Coordinates of C-alpha atoms and ligand atoms in Angstrom, one line a residue:
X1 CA 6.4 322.7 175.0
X2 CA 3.6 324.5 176.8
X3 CA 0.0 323.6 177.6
X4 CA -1.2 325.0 174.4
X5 CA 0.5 321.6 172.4
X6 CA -1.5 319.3 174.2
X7 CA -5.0 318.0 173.9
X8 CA -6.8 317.1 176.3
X9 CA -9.3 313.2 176.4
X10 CA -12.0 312.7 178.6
X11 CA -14.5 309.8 178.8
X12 CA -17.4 309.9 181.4
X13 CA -19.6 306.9 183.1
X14 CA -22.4 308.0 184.7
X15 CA -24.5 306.5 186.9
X16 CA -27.7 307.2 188.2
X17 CA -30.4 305.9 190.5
X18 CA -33.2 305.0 188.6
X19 CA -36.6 306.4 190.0
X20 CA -38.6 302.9 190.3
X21 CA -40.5 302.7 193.9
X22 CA -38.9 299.1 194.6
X23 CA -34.8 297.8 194.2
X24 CA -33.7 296.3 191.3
X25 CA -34.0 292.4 192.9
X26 CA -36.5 293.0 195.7
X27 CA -39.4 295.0 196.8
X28 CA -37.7 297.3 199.1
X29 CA -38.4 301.0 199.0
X30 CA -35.8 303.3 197.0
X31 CA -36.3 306.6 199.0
X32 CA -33.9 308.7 199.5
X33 CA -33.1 309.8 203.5
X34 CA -34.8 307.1 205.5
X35 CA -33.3 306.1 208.4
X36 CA -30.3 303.8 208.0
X37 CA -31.2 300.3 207.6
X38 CA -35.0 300.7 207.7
X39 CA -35.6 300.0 203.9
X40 CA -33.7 296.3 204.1
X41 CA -34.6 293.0 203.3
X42 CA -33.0 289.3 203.6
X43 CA -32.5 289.9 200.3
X44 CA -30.6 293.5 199.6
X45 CA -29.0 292.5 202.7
X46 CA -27.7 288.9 201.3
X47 CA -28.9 286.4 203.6
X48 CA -28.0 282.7 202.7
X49 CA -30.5 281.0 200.8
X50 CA -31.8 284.3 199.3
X51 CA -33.0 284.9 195.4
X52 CA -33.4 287.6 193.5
X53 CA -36.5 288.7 191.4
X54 CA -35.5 291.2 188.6
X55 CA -38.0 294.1 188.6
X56 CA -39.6 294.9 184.7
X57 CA -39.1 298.2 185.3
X58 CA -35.8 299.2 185.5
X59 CA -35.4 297.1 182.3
X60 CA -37.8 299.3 180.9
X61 CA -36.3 302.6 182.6
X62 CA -32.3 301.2 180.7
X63 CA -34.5 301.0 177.6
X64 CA -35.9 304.4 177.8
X65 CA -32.7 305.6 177.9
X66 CA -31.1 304.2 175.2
X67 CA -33.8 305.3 172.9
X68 CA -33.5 308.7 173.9
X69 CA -29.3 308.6 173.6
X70 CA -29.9 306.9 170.3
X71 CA -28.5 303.3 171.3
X72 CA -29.7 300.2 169.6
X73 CA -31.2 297.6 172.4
X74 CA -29.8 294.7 172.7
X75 CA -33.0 292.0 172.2
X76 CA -31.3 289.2 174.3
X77 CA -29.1 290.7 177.4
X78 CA -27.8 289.1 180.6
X79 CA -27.1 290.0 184.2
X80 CA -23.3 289.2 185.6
X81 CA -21.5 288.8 188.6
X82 CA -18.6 291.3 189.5
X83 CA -16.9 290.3 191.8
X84 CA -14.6 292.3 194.5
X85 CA -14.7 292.6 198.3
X86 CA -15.7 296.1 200.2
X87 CA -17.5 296.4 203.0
X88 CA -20.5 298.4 201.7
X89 CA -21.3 295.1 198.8
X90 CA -22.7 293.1 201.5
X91 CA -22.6 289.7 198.6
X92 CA -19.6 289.9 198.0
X93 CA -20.5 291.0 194.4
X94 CA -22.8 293.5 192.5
X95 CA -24.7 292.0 189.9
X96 CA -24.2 294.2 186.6
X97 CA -23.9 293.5 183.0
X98 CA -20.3 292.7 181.4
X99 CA -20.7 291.5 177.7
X100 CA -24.2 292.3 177.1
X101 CA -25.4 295.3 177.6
X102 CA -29.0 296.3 176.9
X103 CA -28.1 299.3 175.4
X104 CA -25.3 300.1 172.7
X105 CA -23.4 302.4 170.0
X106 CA -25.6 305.9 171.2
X107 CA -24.5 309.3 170.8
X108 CA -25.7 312.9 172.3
X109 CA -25.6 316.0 170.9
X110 CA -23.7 318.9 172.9
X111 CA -23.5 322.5 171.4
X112 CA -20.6 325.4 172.3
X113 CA -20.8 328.8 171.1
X114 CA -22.9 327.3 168.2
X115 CA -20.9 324.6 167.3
X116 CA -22.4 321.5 167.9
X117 CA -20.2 318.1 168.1
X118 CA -21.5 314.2 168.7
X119 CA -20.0 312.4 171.8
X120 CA -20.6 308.5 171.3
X121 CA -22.0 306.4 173.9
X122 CA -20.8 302.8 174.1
X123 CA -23.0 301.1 176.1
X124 CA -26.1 301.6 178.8
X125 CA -26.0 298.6 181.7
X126 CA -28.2 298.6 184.7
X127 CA -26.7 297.2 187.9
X128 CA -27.6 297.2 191.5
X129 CA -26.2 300.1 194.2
X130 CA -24.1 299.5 196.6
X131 CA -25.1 300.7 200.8
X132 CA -23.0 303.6 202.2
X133 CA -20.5 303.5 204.8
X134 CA -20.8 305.7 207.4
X135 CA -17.6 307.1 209.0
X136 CA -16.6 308.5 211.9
X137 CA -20.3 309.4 212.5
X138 CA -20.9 307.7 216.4
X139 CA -17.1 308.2 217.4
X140 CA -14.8 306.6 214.9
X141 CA -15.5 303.6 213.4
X142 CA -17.7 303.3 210.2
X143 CA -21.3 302.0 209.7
X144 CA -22.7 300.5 206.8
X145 CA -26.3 301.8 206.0
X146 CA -27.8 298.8 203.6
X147 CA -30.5 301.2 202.3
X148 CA -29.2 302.6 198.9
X149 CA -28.3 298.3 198.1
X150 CA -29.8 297.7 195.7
X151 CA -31.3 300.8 194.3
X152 CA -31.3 300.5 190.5
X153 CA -28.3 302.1 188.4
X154 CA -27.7 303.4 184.7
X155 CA -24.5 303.2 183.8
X156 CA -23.9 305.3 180.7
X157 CA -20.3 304.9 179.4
X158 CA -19.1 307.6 176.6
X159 CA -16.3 307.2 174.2
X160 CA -13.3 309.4 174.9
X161 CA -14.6 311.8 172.6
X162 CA -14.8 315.3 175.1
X163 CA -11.8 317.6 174.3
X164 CA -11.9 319.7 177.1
X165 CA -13.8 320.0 181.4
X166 CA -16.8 322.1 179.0
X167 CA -17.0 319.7 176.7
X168 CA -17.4 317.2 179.8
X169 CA -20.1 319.8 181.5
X170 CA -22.3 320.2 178.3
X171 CA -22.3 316.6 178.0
X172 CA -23.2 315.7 181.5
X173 CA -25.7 318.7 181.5
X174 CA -27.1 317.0 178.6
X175 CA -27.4 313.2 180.0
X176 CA -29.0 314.3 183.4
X177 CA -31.3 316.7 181.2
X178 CA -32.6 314.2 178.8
X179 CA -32.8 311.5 182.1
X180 CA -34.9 314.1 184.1
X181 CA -37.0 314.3 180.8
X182 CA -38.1 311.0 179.7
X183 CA -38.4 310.6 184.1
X184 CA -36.3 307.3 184.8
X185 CA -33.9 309.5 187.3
X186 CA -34.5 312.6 189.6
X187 CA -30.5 313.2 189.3
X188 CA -30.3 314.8 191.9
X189 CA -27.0 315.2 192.3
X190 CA -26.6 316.3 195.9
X191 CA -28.2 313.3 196.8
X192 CA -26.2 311.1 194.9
X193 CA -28.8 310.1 192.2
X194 CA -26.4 310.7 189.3
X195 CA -22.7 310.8 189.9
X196 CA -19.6 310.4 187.6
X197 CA -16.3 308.5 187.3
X198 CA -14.5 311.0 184.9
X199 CA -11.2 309.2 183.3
X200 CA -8.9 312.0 181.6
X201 CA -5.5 312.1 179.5
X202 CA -3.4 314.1 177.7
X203 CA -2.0 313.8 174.2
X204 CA 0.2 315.8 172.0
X205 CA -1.7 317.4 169.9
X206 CA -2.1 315.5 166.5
X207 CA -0.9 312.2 168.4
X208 CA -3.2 309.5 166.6
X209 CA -2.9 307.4 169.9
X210 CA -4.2 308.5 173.6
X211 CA -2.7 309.0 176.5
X212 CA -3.0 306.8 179.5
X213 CA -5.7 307.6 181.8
X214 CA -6.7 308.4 185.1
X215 CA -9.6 307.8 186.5
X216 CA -11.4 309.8 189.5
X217 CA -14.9 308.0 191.1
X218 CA -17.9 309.0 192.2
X219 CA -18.2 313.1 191.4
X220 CA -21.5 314.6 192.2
X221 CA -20.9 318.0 191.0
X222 CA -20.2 320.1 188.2
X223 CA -18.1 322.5 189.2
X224 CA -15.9 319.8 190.7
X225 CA -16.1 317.9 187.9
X226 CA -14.9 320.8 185.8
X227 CA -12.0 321.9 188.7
X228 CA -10.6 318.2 188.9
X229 CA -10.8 318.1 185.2
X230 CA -8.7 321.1 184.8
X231 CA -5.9 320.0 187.9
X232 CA -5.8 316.6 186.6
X233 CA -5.1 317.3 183.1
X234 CA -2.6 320.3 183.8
X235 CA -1.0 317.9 186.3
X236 CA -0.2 315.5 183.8
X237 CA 1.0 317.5 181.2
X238 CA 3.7 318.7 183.9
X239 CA 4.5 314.9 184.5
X240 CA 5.0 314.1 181.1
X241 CA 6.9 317.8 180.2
X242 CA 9.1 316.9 183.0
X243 CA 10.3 313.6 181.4
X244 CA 7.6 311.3 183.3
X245 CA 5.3 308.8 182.0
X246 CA 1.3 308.7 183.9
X247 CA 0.0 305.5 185.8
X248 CA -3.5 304.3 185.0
X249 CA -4.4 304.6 188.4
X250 CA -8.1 305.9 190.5
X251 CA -7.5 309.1 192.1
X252 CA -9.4 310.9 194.4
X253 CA -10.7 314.8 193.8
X254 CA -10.3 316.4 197.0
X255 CA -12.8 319.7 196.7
X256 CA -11.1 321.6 199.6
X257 CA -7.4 321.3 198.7
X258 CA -8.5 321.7 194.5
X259 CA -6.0 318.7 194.2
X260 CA -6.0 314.4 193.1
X261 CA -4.6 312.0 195.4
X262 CA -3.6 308.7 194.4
X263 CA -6.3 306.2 195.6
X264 CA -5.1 303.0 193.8
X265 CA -2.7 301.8 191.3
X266 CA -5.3 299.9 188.4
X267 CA -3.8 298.8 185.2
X268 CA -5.6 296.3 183.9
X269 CA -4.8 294.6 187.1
X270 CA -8.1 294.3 189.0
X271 CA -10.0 290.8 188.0
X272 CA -13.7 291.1 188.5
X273 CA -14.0 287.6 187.6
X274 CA -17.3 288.6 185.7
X275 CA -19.5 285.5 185.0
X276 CA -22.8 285.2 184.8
X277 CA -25.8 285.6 187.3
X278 CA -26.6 282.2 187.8
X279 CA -29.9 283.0 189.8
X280 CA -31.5 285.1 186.9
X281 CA -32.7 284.1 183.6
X282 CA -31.3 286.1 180.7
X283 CA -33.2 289.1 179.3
X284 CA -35.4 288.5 175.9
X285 CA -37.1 291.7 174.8
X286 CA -39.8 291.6 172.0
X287 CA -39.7 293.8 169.0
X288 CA -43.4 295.0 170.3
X289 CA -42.1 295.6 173.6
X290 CA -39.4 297.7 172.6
X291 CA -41.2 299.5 169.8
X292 CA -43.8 300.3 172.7
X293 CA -41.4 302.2 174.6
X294 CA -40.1 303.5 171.9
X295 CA -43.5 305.0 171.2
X296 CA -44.6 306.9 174.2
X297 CA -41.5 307.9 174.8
X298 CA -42.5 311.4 176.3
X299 CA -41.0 315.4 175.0
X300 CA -37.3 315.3 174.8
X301 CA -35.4 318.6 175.1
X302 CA -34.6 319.2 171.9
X303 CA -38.6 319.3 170.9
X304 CA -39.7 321.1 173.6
X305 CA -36.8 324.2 172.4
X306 CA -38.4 323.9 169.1
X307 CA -42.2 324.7 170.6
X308 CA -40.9 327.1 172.7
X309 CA -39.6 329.0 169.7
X310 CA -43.0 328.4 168.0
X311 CA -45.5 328.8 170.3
X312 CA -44.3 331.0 172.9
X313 CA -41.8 333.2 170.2
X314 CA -39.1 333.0 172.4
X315 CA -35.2 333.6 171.6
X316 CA -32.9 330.2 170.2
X317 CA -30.8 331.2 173.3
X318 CA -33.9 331.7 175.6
X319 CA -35.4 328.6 174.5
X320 CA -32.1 326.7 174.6
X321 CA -31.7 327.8 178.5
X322 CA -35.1 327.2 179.6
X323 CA -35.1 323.7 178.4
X324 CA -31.6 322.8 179.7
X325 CA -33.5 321.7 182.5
X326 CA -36.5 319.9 183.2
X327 CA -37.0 321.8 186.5
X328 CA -36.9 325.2 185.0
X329 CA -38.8 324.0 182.1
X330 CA -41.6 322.9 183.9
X331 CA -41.8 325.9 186.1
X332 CA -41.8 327.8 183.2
X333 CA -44.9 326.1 181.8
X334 CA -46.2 326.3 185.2
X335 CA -46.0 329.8 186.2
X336 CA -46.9 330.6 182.7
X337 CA -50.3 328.5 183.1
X338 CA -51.1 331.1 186.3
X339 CA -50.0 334.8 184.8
X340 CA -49.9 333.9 180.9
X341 CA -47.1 335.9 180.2
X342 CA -44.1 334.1 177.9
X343 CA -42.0 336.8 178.3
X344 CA -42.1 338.0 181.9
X345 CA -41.5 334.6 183.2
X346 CA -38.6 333.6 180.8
X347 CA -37.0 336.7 181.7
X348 CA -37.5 336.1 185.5
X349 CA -36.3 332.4 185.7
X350 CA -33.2 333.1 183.3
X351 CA -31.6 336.9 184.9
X352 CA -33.0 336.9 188.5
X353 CA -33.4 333.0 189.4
X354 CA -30.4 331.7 187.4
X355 CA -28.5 334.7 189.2
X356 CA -29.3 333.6 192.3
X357 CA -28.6 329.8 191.3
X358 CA -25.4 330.4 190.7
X359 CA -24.8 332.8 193.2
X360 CA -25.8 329.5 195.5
X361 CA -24.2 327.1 193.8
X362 CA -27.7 325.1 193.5
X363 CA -29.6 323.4 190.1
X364 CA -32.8 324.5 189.5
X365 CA -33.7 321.1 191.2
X366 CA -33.1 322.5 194.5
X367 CA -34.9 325.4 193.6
X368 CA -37.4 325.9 196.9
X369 CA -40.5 328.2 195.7
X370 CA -43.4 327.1 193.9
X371 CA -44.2 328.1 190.2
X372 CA -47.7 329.6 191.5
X373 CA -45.3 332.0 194.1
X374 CA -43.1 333.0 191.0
X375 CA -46.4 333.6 188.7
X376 CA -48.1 335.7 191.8
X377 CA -45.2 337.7 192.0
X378 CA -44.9 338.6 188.4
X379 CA -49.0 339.2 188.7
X380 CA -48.0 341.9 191.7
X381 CA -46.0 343.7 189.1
X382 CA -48.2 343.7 186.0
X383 CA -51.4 344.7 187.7
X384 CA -49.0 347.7 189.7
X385 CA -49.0 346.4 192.9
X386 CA -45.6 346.6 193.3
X387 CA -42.0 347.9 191.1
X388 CA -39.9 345.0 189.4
X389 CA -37.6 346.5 191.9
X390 CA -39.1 345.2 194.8
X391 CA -39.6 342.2 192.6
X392 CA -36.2 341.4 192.6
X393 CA -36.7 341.7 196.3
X394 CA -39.7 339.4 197.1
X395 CA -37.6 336.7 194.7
X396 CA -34.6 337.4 197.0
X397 CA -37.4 337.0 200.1
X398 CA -38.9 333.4 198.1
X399 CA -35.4 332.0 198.5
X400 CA -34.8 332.2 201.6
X401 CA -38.3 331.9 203.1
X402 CA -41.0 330.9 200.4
X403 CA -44.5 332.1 200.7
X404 CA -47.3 333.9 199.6
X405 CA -45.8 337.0 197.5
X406 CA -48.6 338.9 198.9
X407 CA -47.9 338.3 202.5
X408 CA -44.4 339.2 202.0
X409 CA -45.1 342.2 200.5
X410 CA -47.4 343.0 202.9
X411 CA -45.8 342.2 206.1
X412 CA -42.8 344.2 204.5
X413 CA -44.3 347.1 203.7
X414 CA -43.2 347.2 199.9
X415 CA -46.6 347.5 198.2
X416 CA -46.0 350.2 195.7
X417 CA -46.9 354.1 195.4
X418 CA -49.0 355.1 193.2
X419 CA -51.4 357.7 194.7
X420 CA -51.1 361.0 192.3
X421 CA -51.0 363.3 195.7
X422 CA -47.7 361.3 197.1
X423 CA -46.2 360.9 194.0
X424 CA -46.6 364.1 193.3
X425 CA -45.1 365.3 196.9
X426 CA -41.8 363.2 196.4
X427 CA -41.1 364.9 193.0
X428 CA -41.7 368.9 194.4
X429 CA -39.2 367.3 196.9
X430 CA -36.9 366.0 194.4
X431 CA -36.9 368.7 192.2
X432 CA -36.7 371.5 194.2
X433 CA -33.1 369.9 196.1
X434 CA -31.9 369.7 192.4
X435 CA -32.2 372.6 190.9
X436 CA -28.8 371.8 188.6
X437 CA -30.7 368.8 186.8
X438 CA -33.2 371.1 185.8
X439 CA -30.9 373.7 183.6
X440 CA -29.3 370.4 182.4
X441 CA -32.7 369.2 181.1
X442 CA -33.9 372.1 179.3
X443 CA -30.3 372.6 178.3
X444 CA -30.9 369.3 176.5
X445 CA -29.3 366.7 178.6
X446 CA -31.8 363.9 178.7
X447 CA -29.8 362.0 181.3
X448 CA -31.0 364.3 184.0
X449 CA -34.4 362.8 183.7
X450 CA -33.3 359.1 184.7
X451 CA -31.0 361.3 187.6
X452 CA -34.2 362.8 189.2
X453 CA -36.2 359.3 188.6
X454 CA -33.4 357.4 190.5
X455 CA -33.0 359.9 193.2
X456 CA -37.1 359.9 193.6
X457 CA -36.7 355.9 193.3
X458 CA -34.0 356.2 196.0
X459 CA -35.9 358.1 198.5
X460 CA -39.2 355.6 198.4
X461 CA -37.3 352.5 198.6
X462 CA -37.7 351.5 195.0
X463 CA -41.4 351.9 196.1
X464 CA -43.1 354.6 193.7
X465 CA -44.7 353.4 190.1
X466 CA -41.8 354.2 188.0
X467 CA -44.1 354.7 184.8
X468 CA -45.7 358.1 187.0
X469 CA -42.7 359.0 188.5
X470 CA -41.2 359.6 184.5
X471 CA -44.4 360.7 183.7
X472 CA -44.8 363.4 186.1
X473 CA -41.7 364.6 186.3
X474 CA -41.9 365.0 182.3
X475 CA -45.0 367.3 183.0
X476 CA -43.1 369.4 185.8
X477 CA -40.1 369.6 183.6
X478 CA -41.8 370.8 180.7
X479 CA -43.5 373.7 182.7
Ligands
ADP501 P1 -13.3 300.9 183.4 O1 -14.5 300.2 184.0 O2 -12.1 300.1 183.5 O3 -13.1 302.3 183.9 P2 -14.8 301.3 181.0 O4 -14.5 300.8 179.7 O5 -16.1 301.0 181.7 O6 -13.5 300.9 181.9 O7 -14.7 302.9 181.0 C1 -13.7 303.5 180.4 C2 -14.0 305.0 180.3 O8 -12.8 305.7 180.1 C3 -14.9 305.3 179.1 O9 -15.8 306.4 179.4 C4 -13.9 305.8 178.1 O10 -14.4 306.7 177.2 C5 -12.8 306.4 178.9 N1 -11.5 306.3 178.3 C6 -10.9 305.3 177.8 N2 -9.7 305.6 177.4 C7 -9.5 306.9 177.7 C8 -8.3 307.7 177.5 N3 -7.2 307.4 177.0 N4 -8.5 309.0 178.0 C9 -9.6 309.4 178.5 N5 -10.7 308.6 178.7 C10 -10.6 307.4 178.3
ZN502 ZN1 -34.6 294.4 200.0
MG503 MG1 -14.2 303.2 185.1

């Protein structure tokens, strides 16, 4: 048998920092990058006699996001103990939810090619962060930074309903995008705001039961998600094709080596001994409360791709691209707010920016221009100021040094020729050291016009008006 007679199973829980001010049970700060240890209290750092206070909002944040998955919510919930020993859980225990999850039974949409598919969500539970351990960082050793305790967490669990490390992409693409949306998460994934355990097996294909599963913690990008999808499910099939069976176990994706390393045999074998948070009160939501959410809930992706069909007549795939992402989304509106100009700026974020993107390996998150730079730049090219040649350039220059379009085309000299007299000197020039594309052009061969154009391109740096360079040259050629 061969790769192609087996089906691949993934499930995905993702968690992400929610984006309240305070913690989950205290009122330290939740900013990212402090310095270690400086956002810390008795509490987040579990000093005897200590209580904590559930903060409203990450209760509300949970709800949010199981309206927008589609979950019911749960109108009485709990908070649990889960118990297990490491030295970043300075209690001893996170408190999570176990049986009682405020949210339940969701499902997302993801869409391939056109065909679109449901991936179910079992359950939303907030819990607390743990604090980071630092190793190696002041000469071997490791340090425990106590800030990110505490920080509020989503966990989104999916049923094993992705068939394939796409599947599993679209879907998480989808999650962070609706999360970034309805603003309960920055997910940035860089900085460890959204982050996924990704369990995968292989079955025959037609097997009605799965396969057992592995599971591999704490992935904060996609294209490792998608490469230790891919490893891990090839690696298996070889296992089982070679007569072996596959260990529930946690593995660890290592990004340089492209392999999984065994981290920890699992089974069922780890007891959390969940129980319940004695020092909370259980959770009672109102129907009003809920229904209130529910209500000024804000644009989800899906509605903003139908108005930007509508209102701005942009393409299903345009639309669809654009919206993907909060980030780009709202630069879009933005830039389009300054220069007015649907078109130009849809076509700029999805060819030149997402180029560049991915060329970077960076989400449009991490983008680090303004939408008023991109709209000024687009401005320098409809008024004539400069080519969308040296467009592409000043974008290129906005990466890696973002300011003022104006000043960078100034300070590089790129501001664009259109003065009759010089235009007119570069195509004498160009036509009289190719006399051959003449006799091709009045022999018919309209190709020698976009020669000469190029070559007149070439010579100015991509500096001359391209509209008078065609035009003129027309005019000489026509003689
Ligand atoms: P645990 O905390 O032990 O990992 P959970 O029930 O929280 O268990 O999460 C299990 C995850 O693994 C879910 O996302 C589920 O869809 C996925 N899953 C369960 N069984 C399989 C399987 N056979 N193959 C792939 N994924 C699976
Ligand atoms: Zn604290
Ligand atoms: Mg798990």
């Amino acid at each position: 048998m061969s790769k192609e007679d087996y089906e691949v199973v993934i499930g995905l829980e993702v968690h992400a920092e929610l984006s309240t001010k305070t913690k989950i049970f205290c009122s330290c700060p939740t900013e990212f990058g402090a310095a270690p240890n400086t956002h810390i209290c008795p509490i987040c750092t579990a000093m005897p006699g200590t209580l904590p206070v559930l903060n409203e909002k990450v209760v509300e944040y949970a709800v949010k996001a199981g309206l927008a998955t589609g979950c019911s919510i749960a109108r009485d919930s709990k908070n649990d103990r889960k118990n297990y020993f490491y030295p970043d859980l300075p209690k001893s225990y996170q408190i999570s939810q176990f049986d009682k999850p405020l949210c339940e039974h969701g499902e997302v949409e993801i869409e391939e090619d056109g065909e679109k598919k449901k991936i179910g969500i079992t359950r939303i539970h907030i819990e607390e962060d743990a604090g980071k351990l630092n190793h190696n960082e002041f000469g071997g050793g490791s340090l425990v930074d106590l800030n990110r305790a505490g920080v509020p967490l989503i966990e989104i669990v999916s049923e094993p309903d992705m068939r394939s490390s796409k599947d599993a992409e679209n879907y998480l693409r989808k999650i962070k995008s609706i999360l970034e949306y309805i603003e309960v998460s920055d997910c940035k994934m860089q900085e460890g705001s959204l982050r996924a355990d990704v369990n995968v097996s292989v079955r025959k294909k037609g097997a009605k039961e799965f396969g057992t599963r592995t599971e591999m913690k704490n992935m904060n990008s996609f294209r490792s998600i998608v490469r230790a999808i891919e490893y891990e499910s090839e690696r298996q099939i070889e296992v089982i094709e070679e007569g072996g069976t596959i260990t529930q176990e946690t593995l660890r994706w290592d990004d340089v080596s492209g392999k999984t390393f065994s981290m920890r045999d699992k089974e069922d074998a780890q007891d959390y001994r969940y129980f319940p948070e004695p020092d909370l009160v259980a959770i009672r939501l109102s129907e009003e409360y809920i229904e209130n959410i529910k209500n000024n809930l804000p644009e989800l992706p899906e509605s903003r791709r139908a108005r930007y069909l509508e209102e701005y007549k942009l393409s299903e795939k345009e639309s669809k691209m654009l919206t993907a992402s909060k980030y780009l989304s709202n630069m879009f509106e933005d830039a389009l707010a300054i220069c007015g100009n649907p078109k130009a700026v849809a076509n700029w974020l999805l060819s030149d920016v997402s180029r560049i993107l991915n060329e970077k390996e960076i989400e449009p998150d991490q983008i680090p221009f303004t939408a008023n730079q991109l709209a000024k730049m687009i401005e320098l090219i409809e008024n004539g100021t400069i080519s969308s040649a040296i467009g592409k350039k000043v974008l290129e220059e906005l990466f890696e040094n973002p300011r003022d379009p104006e000043e960078i085309i100034k300070e590089k000299g790129w501001i664009q020729i259109s003065d009759e007299g010089a235009i007119k000197e570069v195509v004498t020039r160009i036509l009289e050291n190719n006399p051959q594309s003449i006799i091709d052009y009045k022999a018919g061969k309209d190709r020698a016009l976009g020669f000469l154009v190029g070559q007149a391109m070439k010579e100015t740096k991509g500096k001359a008006n391209p509209q008078m360079l065609n035009k003129m040259f027309l005019e000489e050629l026509n003689k």
